[in-house]
Coordinates of C-alpha atoms and ligand atoms in Angstrom, one line a residue:
M1 CA 23.0 7.4 -69.0
K2 CA 25.7 4.5 -68.7
R3 CA 29.0 5.9 -67.9
G4 CA 32.5 5.9 -69.0
L5 CA 34.4 8.7 -67.3
F6 CA 33.8 12.5 -67.9
I7 CA 36.5 14.8 -67.3
T8 CA 36.4 18.6 -68.0
F9 CA 39.2 21.1 -68.2
E10 CA 38.6 24.6 -67.0
G11 CA 40.6 27.8 -66.7
G12 CA 41.1 31.4 -68.0
E13 CA 42.4 32.3 -71.3
G14 CA 45.8 31.0 -72.2
A15 CA 45.8 28.8 -69.0
G16 CA 47.2 25.7 -71.1
K17 CA 44.2 23.5 -71.2
S18 CA 44.5 22.5 -74.9
T19 CA 48.2 21.6 -74.3
L20 CA 47.3 19.6 -71.2
I21 CA 44.5 17.8 -72.7
D22 CA 46.8 16.7 -75.7
Q23 CA 49.4 15.3 -73.1
V24 CA 46.6 13.6 -71.0
S25 CA 45.0 12.1 -74.1
L26 CA 48.4 10.6 -75.2
Q27 CA 49.2 9.2 -71.9
L28 CA 45.7 7.7 -71.4
T29 CA 45.9 6.1 -74.8
R30 CA 49.3 4.6 -74.0
E31 CA 47.8 3.1 -70.9
G32 CA 45.3 1.4 -73.1
H33 CA 42.2 3.5 -72.4
S34 CA 39.6 4.6 -75.1
I35 CA 39.7 8.3 -75.2
L36 CA 37.4 11.0 -76.8
K37 CA 38.9 14.3 -76.9
T38 CA 36.5 17.3 -77.6
R39 CA 36.0 21.0 -76.9
E40 CA 33.3 23.7 -76.2
P41 CA 32.0 25.5 -77.9
G42 CA 32.3 23.0 -80.8
G43 CA 32.4 19.3 -81.1
T44 CA 29.6 19.1 -83.6
P45 CA 29.0 20.8 -87.1
L46 CA 26.3 23.0 -85.5
G47 CA 28.6 23.5 -82.6
E48 CA 31.5 24.6 -84.9
Q49 CA 29.3 27.1 -86.7
I50 CA 28.0 28.6 -83.4
R51 CA 31.7 28.7 -82.3
K52 CA 32.5 31.1 -85.1
I53 CA 29.6 33.3 -84.4
L54 CA 30.5 33.6 -80.7
L55 CA 34.3 34.1 -81.0
Q56 CA 34.6 36.0 -84.3
G57 CA 31.2 37.5 -84.7
E58 CA 29.6 40.9 -83.8
S59 CA 29.1 41.7 -80.1
M60 CA 25.8 40.5 -78.5
T61 CA 24.0 40.7 -75.4
A62 CA 25.2 38.5 -72.5
E63 CA 21.8 36.6 -72.7
A64 CA 22.2 35.9 -76.4
E65 CA 25.9 34.8 -75.7
L66 CA 24.7 32.3 -73.1
C67 CA 22.0 30.8 -75.2
L68 CA 24.4 30.1 -78.0
F69 CA 27.0 28.5 -75.8
L70 CA 24.1 26.3 -74.4
A71 CA 22.6 25.4 -77.9
A72 CA 26.1 24.2 -78.8
R73 CA 26.3 22.2 -75.6
A74 CA 22.8 20.7 -76.1
E75 CA 24.0 19.2 -79.6
H76 CA 27.3 18.3 -78.1
I77 CA 25.9 16.2 -75.2
N78 CA 23.3 14.5 -77.5
Q79 CA 25.7 13.7 -80.4
V80 CA 29.1 13.3 -78.9
I81 CA 29.5 13.3 -75.2
G82 CA 26.5 11.1 -74.2
P83 CA 27.2 8.3 -76.8
A84 CA 30.8 8.2 -75.9
L85 CA 30.1 7.8 -72.3
E86 CA 27.7 5.0 -73.1
E87 CA 30.4 3.3 -75.0
G88 CA 32.5 3.4 -71.8
K89 CA 35.0 6.0 -73.1
I90 CA 37.0 8.6 -71.1
V91 CA 35.6 11.9 -72.4
L92 CA 38.3 14.7 -72.1
C93 CA 36.3 18.0 -72.6
D94 CA 37.9 21.4 -73.0
R95 CA 35.3 23.4 -71.1
F96 CA 31.8 22.7 -70.0
N97 CA 29.1 24.1 -67.6
D98 CA 31.6 25.7 -65.3
S99 CA 32.8 28.0 -68.2
S100 CA 29.2 29.2 -68.7
I101 CA 28.9 29.9 -65.0
S102 CA 32.2 31.7 -64.6
Y103 CA 32.0 33.6 -67.9
Q104 CA 28.4 34.4 -68.4
G105 CA 27.1 33.9 -64.7
A106 CA 30.0 35.7 -63.0
A107 CA 32.0 37.9 -65.4
R108 CA 29.1 39.0 -67.7
G109 CA 26.9 39.3 -64.5
L110 CA 24.0 37.2 -65.4
G111 CA 24.1 35.5 -61.9
I112 CA 25.9 32.4 -61.0
E113 CA 22.8 30.5 -59.4
K114 CA 20.7 31.4 -62.4
V115 CA 23.2 30.3 -65.1
A116 CA 24.0 27.1 -63.1
E117 CA 20.3 26.3 -63.1
F118 CA 19.9 26.9 -66.9
C119 CA 23.1 24.7 -67.5
N120 CA 21.7 22.0 -65.6
F121 CA 18.5 22.1 -67.4
I122 CA 20.3 22.0 -70.9
S123 CA 22.8 19.3 -69.8
Q124 CA 19.9 17.1 -68.2
G125 CA 21.9 16.7 -65.0
L126 CA 25.0 15.4 -66.7
K127 CA 27.9 16.4 -64.5
P128 CA 31.6 15.9 -64.9
D129 CA 33.2 13.1 -62.6
L130 CA 36.4 15.3 -62.4
T131 CA 37.1 18.9 -63.3
L132 CA 40.7 20.0 -63.6
C133 CA 40.8 23.8 -63.5
L134 CA 44.2 25.4 -64.6
D135 CA 44.8 28.4 -62.2
I136 CA 46.8 31.4 -63.6
S137 CA 46.7 35.0 -63.1
P138 CA 44.7 36.7 -65.7
E139 CA 47.9 38.9 -66.6
K140 CA 50.0 35.8 -67.2
G141 CA 47.3 33.8 -69.0
L142 CA 46.5 36.7 -71.4
A143 CA 50.1 37.2 -72.1
R144 CA 50.3 33.6 -73.2
A145 CA 47.1 33.9 -75.3
K146 CA 48.3 37.2 -76.9
A147 CA 51.4 35.6 -77.9
R148 CA 49.5 33.4 -80.4
Q149 CA 48.3 34.4 -84.0
H150 CA 44.5 34.1 -83.5
H151 CA 42.5 36.5 -80.9
D152 CA 38.8 36.3 -80.2
R153 CA 36.1 38.6 -79.0
I154 CA 36.0 37.2 -75.4
E155 CA 39.7 37.2 -74.9
A156 CA 39.7 40.8 -75.8
E157 CA 37.5 41.6 -72.7
T158 CA 39.0 43.9 -69.8
L159 CA 41.4 42.6 -67.1
E160 CA 38.5 43.0 -64.6
F161 CA 36.4 40.7 -66.7
H162 CA 39.1 38.0 -66.5
S163 CA 39.7 38.6 -62.8
R164 CA 35.9 37.8 -62.2
I165 CA 36.4 34.5 -64.1
R166 CA 39.3 33.5 -61.9
Q167 CA 37.4 34.4 -58.7
A168 CA 34.4 32.4 -59.8
Y169 CA 36.6 29.3 -60.4
L170 CA 38.1 29.7 -57.0
Q171 CA 34.6 29.9 -55.5
M172 CA 33.8 26.6 -57.4
H173 CA 36.8 24.8 -55.9
N174 CA 35.8 25.9 -52.3
A175 CA 32.3 24.7 -53.0
D176 CA 33.1 21.4 -54.6
P177 CA 36.6 20.4 -53.8
R178 CA 36.0 16.7 -54.4
R179 CA 35.1 17.4 -58.0
F180 CA 36.6 20.6 -58.9
H181 CA 40.4 20.7 -58.5
L182 CA 42.7 23.6 -59.0
I183 CA 46.2 23.0 -60.7
D184 CA 48.8 25.7 -60.6
A185 CA 49.2 26.4 -64.4
E186 CA 52.4 28.5 -63.8
E187 CA 54.4 25.2 -63.3
T188 CA 56.1 23.8 -66.3
I189 CA 54.0 21.7 -68.9
P190 CA 55.4 18.3 -67.6
Q191 CA 54.7 19.3 -64.1
V192 CA 51.2 20.4 -64.8
C193 CA 50.7 17.0 -66.6
E194 CA 52.0 15.2 -63.9
N195 CA 49.7 16.9 -61.3
A196 CA 46.8 16.2 -63.6
M197 CA 47.5 12.7 -64.2
R198 CA 47.8 12.0 -60.4
L199 CA 44.2 13.3 -59.9
I200 CA 42.9 11.3 -63.0
H201 CA 44.5 8.0 -61.8
Q202 CA 42.4 8.3 -58.7
H203 CA 39.5 7.9 -61.0
V204 CA 40.6 5.2 -63.7
Ligands
T5A301 N1 33.3 30.5 -73.2 C1 33.3 29.0 -73.4 C2 32.2 31.0 -72.5 O1 32.5 32.4 -72.3 N2 31.3 30.3 -72.0 C3 31.2 28.9 -72.2 O2 30.1 28.2 -71.9 C4 32.2 28.2 -73.0 C5 32.1 26.8 -73.2 C6 36.5 29.6 -75.9 C7 36.1 30.9 -75.3 O3 34.7 30.8 -75.0 C8 34.6 31.1 -73.7 C9 35.8 31.0 -73.0 C10 36.7 31.4 -74.2 O4 37.0 32.7 -74.2 P1 38.9 29.2 -77.1 O5 39.7 29.5 -78.2 O6 38.5 27.6 -77.0 O7 37.7 30.0 -76.9 O8 39.6 29.6 -75.8 P2 40.2 29.0 -74.5 O9 39.4 27.8 -74.1 O10 40.6 29.8 -73.6 O11 41.5 28.3 -75.1 P3 42.9 28.9 -75.3 O12 43.4 28.1 -76.4 O13 43.0 30.5 -75.4 O14 43.8 28.4 -74.1 P4 44.3 27.2 -73.5 O15 43.7 26.0 -74.2 O16 44.1 27.2 -72.1 O17 45.8 27.4 -73.6 P5 46.8 26.5 -74.7 O18 47.1 25.2 -74.2 O19 46.6 26.9 -76.0 O20 48.2 27.4 -74.2 C11 48.3 28.7 -74.5 C12 50.0 29.1 -74.8 O21 50.5 28.8 -73.5 C13 51.6 27.8 -73.6 C14 51.2 27.0 -74.8 O22 52.3 26.5 -75.4 C15 50.5 28.0 -75.6 O23 51.5 28.8 -76.4 N3 51.5 26.9 -72.3 C16 52.5 27.1 -71.3 N4 53.6 27.9 -71.3 C17 54.3 27.8 -70.2 N5 54.0 26.9 -69.1 C18 52.9 26.1 -69.2 N6 52.7 25.3 -68.2 C19 52.0 26.2 -70.4 N7 51.0 25.5 -70.8 C20 50.6 26.0 -72.0

Protein backbone atom coordinates (compact mmCIF):
# COMPACT_ATOMS: atom_id res chain seq x y z
CA MET A 1 0.00 0.00 0.00
CA LYS A 2 1.46 3.40 -1.00
CA ARG A 3 1.46 5.71 1.94
CA GLY A 4 0.32 9.01 3.21
CA LEU A 5 0.68 9.15 6.98
CA PHE A 6 -1.40 7.07 9.37
CA ILE A 7 -1.83 8.60 12.85
CA THR A 8 -3.99 6.95 15.48
CA PHE A 9 -5.28 8.37 18.76
CA GLU A 10 -5.79 6.17 21.80
CA GLY A 11 -6.76 6.56 25.43
CA GLY A 12 -9.33 5.63 28.03
CA GLU A 13 -12.85 7.03 28.23
CA GLY A 14 -13.07 10.83 28.24
CA ALA A 15 -9.33 11.26 27.70
CA GLY A 16 -9.93 14.01 25.11
CA LYS A 17 -9.21 12.25 21.80
CA SER A 18 -12.06 13.78 19.81
CA THR A 19 -11.17 17.23 21.12
CA LEU A 20 -7.52 16.75 20.20
CA ILE A 21 -8.26 15.31 16.74
CA ASP A 22 -10.40 18.35 15.89
CA GLN A 23 -7.59 20.71 16.91
CA VAL A 24 -4.87 18.74 15.12
CA SER A 25 -6.98 18.48 11.98
CA LEU A 26 -7.55 22.25 11.95
CA GLN A 27 -3.88 22.98 12.43
CA LEU A 28 -2.65 20.52 9.78
CA THR A 29 -5.25 21.80 7.28
CA ARG A 30 -4.03 25.37 7.90
CA GLU A 31 -0.50 24.14 7.16
CA GLY A 32 -1.76 22.92 3.77
CA HIS A 33 -1.98 19.18 4.41
CA SER A 34 -4.74 17.00 3.05
CA ILE A 35 -6.45 15.34 6.02
CA LEU A 36 -8.91 12.52 6.55
CA LYS A 37 -10.50 12.44 10.01
CA THR A 38 -12.22 9.21 10.95
CA ARG A 39 -13.11 7.03 13.92
CA GLU A 40 -13.60 3.47 15.14
CA PRO A 41 -15.92 1.79 15.42
CA GLY A 42 -17.48 3.56 12.45
CA GLY A 43 -16.25 5.41 9.41
CA THR A 44 -18.38 3.43 6.92
CA PRO A 45 -22.15 2.79 6.68
CA LEU A 46 -21.73 -0.78 7.97
CA GLY A 47 -19.25 0.40 10.60
CA GLU A 48 -21.73 2.97 11.92
CA GLN A 49 -24.43 0.27 12.19
CA ILE A 50 -22.01 -1.99 14.05
CA ARG A 51 -21.13 0.96 16.32
CA LYS A 52 -24.76 1.21 17.42
CA ILE A 53 -24.90 -2.51 18.24
CA LEU A 54 -21.62 -2.35 20.15
CA LEU A 55 -22.24 0.78 22.16
CA GLN A 56 -26.00 0.88 22.63
CA GLY A 57 -27.02 -2.78 22.17
CA GLU A 58 -27.45 -5.77 24.46
CA SER A 59 -24.56 -7.31 26.38
CA MET A 60 -22.57 -9.91 24.44
CA THR A 61 -19.63 -12.26 24.89
CA ALA A 62 -16.13 -10.76 24.71
CA GLU A 63 -15.50 -12.86 21.60
CA ALA A 64 -18.57 -11.51 19.82
CA GLU A 65 -17.60 -7.99 20.82
CA LEU A 66 -14.10 -8.41 19.37
CA CYS A 67 -15.45 -9.85 16.10
CA LEU A 68 -17.80 -6.89 15.69
CA PHE A 69 -15.05 -4.33 16.26
CA LEU A 70 -12.87 -6.17 13.74
CA ALA A 71 -15.66 -6.49 11.17
CA ALA A 72 -16.10 -2.73 11.32
CA ARG A 73 -12.32 -2.28 11.00
CA ALA A 74 -12.01 -4.53 7.94
CA GLU A 75 -14.58 -2.35 6.13
CA HIS A 76 -12.96 0.83 7.38
CA ILE A 77 -9.51 -0.13 6.09
CA ASN A 78 -10.83 -1.32 2.76
CA GLN A 79 -13.16 1.57 2.02
CA VAL A 80 -11.70 4.55 3.85
CA ILE A 81 -8.24 4.30 5.41
CA GLY A 82 -6.47 2.38 2.62
CA PRO A 83 -7.72 4.61 -0.24
CA ALA A 84 -6.91 7.80 1.72
CA LEU A 85 -3.36 6.62 2.41
CA GLU A 86 -2.95 5.73 -1.26
CA GLU A 87 -3.98 9.29 -2.12
CA GLY A 88 -1.17 10.50 0.16
CA LYS A 89 -3.45 11.94 2.84
CA ILE A 90 -2.73 12.24 6.54
CA VAL A 91 -5.28 9.94 8.19
CA LEU A 92 -6.26 10.89 11.76
CA CYS A 93 -8.05 7.89 13.23
CA ASP A 94 -9.81 7.91 16.62
CA ARG A 95 -8.90 4.40 17.89
CA PHE A 96 -7.52 1.40 15.96
CA ASN A 97 -5.96 -1.98 16.78
CA ASP A 98 -4.48 -0.79 20.09
CA SER A 99 -8.02 -0.23 21.39
CA SER A 100 -8.98 -3.85 20.65
CA ILE A 101 -5.78 -5.06 22.30
CA SER A 102 -6.33 -3.01 25.46
CA TYR A 103 -10.14 -3.29 25.75
CA GLN A 104 -10.82 -6.82 24.50
CA GLY A 105 -7.33 -8.34 24.98
CA ALA A 106 -6.45 -6.91 28.40
CA ALA A 107 -9.64 -5.60 30.03
CA ARG A 108 -12.02 -8.33 28.79
CA GLY A 109 -9.29 -10.94 29.29
CA LEU A 110 -9.14 -12.43 25.80
CA GLY A 111 -5.33 -12.15 25.84
CA ILE A 112 -3.10 -9.41 24.49
CA GLU A 113 -1.05 -11.60 22.12
CA LYS A 114 -4.04 -13.46 20.71
CA VAL A 115 -5.98 -10.28 20.04
CA ALA A 116 -2.91 -8.57 18.55
CA GLU A 117 -2.49 -11.49 16.15
CA PHE A 118 -6.16 -11.39 15.14
CA CYS A 119 -5.93 -7.60 14.62
CA ASN A 120 -2.86 -8.00 12.46
CA PHE A 121 -4.66 -10.57 10.31
CA ILE A 122 -7.71 -8.33 9.85
CA SER A 123 -5.72 -5.19 9.14
CA GLN A 124 -3.40 -7.05 6.73
CA GLY A 125 -0.36 -5.72 8.52
CA LEU A 126 -1.41 -2.05 8.27
CA LYS A 127 0.21 -0.30 11.24
CA PRO A 128 0.03 3.31 12.36
CA ASP A 129 3.11 5.44 11.68
CA LEU A 130 2.44 7.26 14.92
CA THR A 131 0.10 6.65 17.85
CA LEU A 132 -0.71 9.36 20.37
CA CYS A 133 -2.21 7.95 23.54
CA LEU A 134 -3.85 10.41 25.91
CA ASP A 135 -3.02 9.22 29.39
CA ILE A 136 -5.43 10.03 32.21
CA SER A 137 -6.46 8.28 35.41
CA PRO A 138 -9.66 6.29 34.84
CA GLU A 139 -11.37 8.23 37.64
CA LYS A 140 -10.74 11.58 35.95
CA GLY A 141 -11.48 10.32 32.44
CA LEU A 142 -14.76 8.73 33.50
CA ALA A 143 -15.76 11.90 35.34
CA ARG A 144 -15.25 13.86 32.10
CA ALA A 145 -17.16 11.26 30.08
CA LYS A 146 -20.01 11.14 32.60
CA ALA A 147 -20.44 14.91 32.46
CA ARG A 148 -21.73 14.47 28.90
CA GLN A 149 -25.26 13.62 27.73
CA HIS A 150 -24.62 10.26 26.02
CA HIS A 151 -23.33 7.17 27.85
CA ASP A 152 -22.53 3.77 26.43
CA ARG A 153 -22.26 0.13 27.39
CA ILE A 154 -18.45 -0.03 27.59
CA GLU A 155 -18.05 3.27 29.46
CA ALA A 156 -20.37 1.81 32.14
CA GLU A 157 -17.87 -0.98 33.01
CA THR A 158 -16.17 -1.07 36.44
CA LEU A 159 -13.22 1.05 37.52
CA GLU A 160 -11.06 -2.13 37.55
CA PHE A 161 -11.92 -2.71 33.89
CA HIS A 162 -10.85 0.83 32.98
CA SER A 163 -7.68 0.52 35.08
CA ARG A 164 -6.67 -2.59 33.09
CA ILE A 165 -7.03 -0.55 29.88
CA ARG A 166 -4.68 2.13 31.17
CA GLN A 167 -2.14 -0.51 32.26
CA ALA A 168 -2.25 -2.10 28.81
CA TYR A 169 -1.59 1.27 27.15
CA LEU A 170 1.38 1.88 29.48
CA GLN A 171 2.78 -1.53 28.47
CA MET A 172 2.36 -0.68 24.78
CA HIS A 173 4.38 2.49 25.28
CA ASN A 174 7.13 0.53 27.01
CA ALA A 175 7.17 -2.09 24.25
CA ASP A 176 7.21 0.36 21.30
CA PRO A 177 8.12 3.90 22.46
CA ARG A 178 9.09 5.08 18.94
CA ARG A 179 5.56 4.62 17.63
CA PHE A 180 3.37 4.67 20.74
CA HIS A 181 3.65 7.97 22.62
CA LEU A 182 1.95 8.91 25.87
CA ILE A 183 0.64 12.45 26.28
CA ASP A 184 -0.49 13.76 29.65
CA ALA A 185 -4.24 14.31 29.12
CA GLU A 186 -4.62 16.21 32.38
CA GLU A 187 -2.87 19.26 30.96
CA THR A 188 -4.93 22.05 29.39
CA ILE A 189 -6.40 21.48 25.92
CA PRO A 190 -3.96 23.94 24.21
CA GLN A 191 -1.00 22.28 25.98
CA VAL A 192 -2.14 18.77 24.99
CA CYS A 193 -2.48 19.99 21.41
CA GLU A 194 0.96 21.59 21.43
CA ASN A 195 2.53 18.38 22.74
CA ALA A 196 0.75 16.34 20.05
CA MET A 197 1.77 18.72 17.24
CA ARG A 198 5.40 18.55 18.34
CA LEU A 199 5.33 14.76 17.82
CA ILE A 200 3.36 14.99 14.56
CA HIS A 201 5.79 17.53 13.10
CA GLN A 202 8.57 14.95 13.47
CA HIS A 203 6.69 12.90 10.82
CA VAL A 204 5.29 15.48 8.37
N1 LIG B 1 -13.57 0.14 21.72
C1 LIG B 1 -13.23 0.72 20.53
C2 LIG B 1 -13.21 -1.16 22.03
O1 LIG B 1 -13.58 -1.69 23.09
N2 LIG B 1 -12.48 -1.88 21.12
C3 LIG B 1 -12.10 -1.36 19.91
O2 LIG B 1 -11.44 -2.05 19.09
C4 LIG B 1 -12.50 -0.01 19.60
C5 LIG B 1 -12.12 0.61 18.27
C6 LIG B 1 -15.91 3.77 21.54
C7 LIG B 1 -15.88 2.69 22.59
O3 LIG B 1 -15.50 1.47 21.98
C8 LIG B 1 -14.41 0.92 22.68
C9 LIG B 1 -13.73 2.08 23.32
C10 LIG B 1 -14.89 2.97 23.69
O4 LIG B 1 -15.44 2.52 24.92
P1 LIG B 1 -16.65 6.26 21.80
O5 LIG B 1 -17.95 6.92 22.08
O6 LIG B 1 -16.02 6.55 20.48
O7 LIG B 1 -16.83 4.72 21.98
O8 LIG B 1 -15.76 6.54 23.05
P2 LIG B 1 -14.35 7.14 23.21
O9 LIG B 1 -13.48 6.75 22.05
O10 LIG B 1 -13.87 6.77 24.57
O11 LIG B 1 -14.60 8.69 23.08
P3 LIG B 1 -15.08 9.69 24.13
O12 LIG B 1 -15.86 10.72 23.37
O13 LIG B 1 -15.74 9.03 25.29
O14 LIG B 1 -13.76 10.32 24.68
P4 LIG B 1 -12.70 11.24 24.01
O15 LIG B 1 -12.93 11.44 22.56
O16 LIG B 1 -11.39 10.72 24.40
O17 LIG B 1 -12.94 12.62 24.79
P5 LIG B 1 -13.56 14.00 24.29
O18 LIG B 1 -12.62 14.71 23.41
O19 LIG B 1 -14.94 13.75 23.84
O20 LIG B 1 -13.53 14.78 25.68
C11 LIG B 1 -14.34 14.41 26.78
C12 LIG B 1 -14.67 15.67 27.60
O21 LIG B 1 -13.49 16.14 28.19
C13 LIG B 1 -13.22 17.50 27.81
C14 LIG B 1 -14.02 17.71 26.51
O22 LIG B 1 -14.35 19.06 26.35
C15 LIG B 1 -15.22 16.83 26.75
O23 LIG B 1 -16.18 17.49 27.52
N3 LIG B 1 -11.77 17.61 27.61
C16 LIG B 1 -10.94 18.18 28.51
N4 LIG B 1 -11.19 18.78 29.70
C17 LIG B 1 -10.11 19.26 30.39
N5 LIG B 1 -8.81 19.17 29.91
C18 LIG B 1 -8.54 18.59 28.71
N6 LIG B 1 -7.27 18.50 28.28
C19 LIG B 1 -9.64 18.06 27.97
N7 LIG B 1 -9.72 17.41 26.77
C20 LIG B 1 -11.03 17.15 26.58
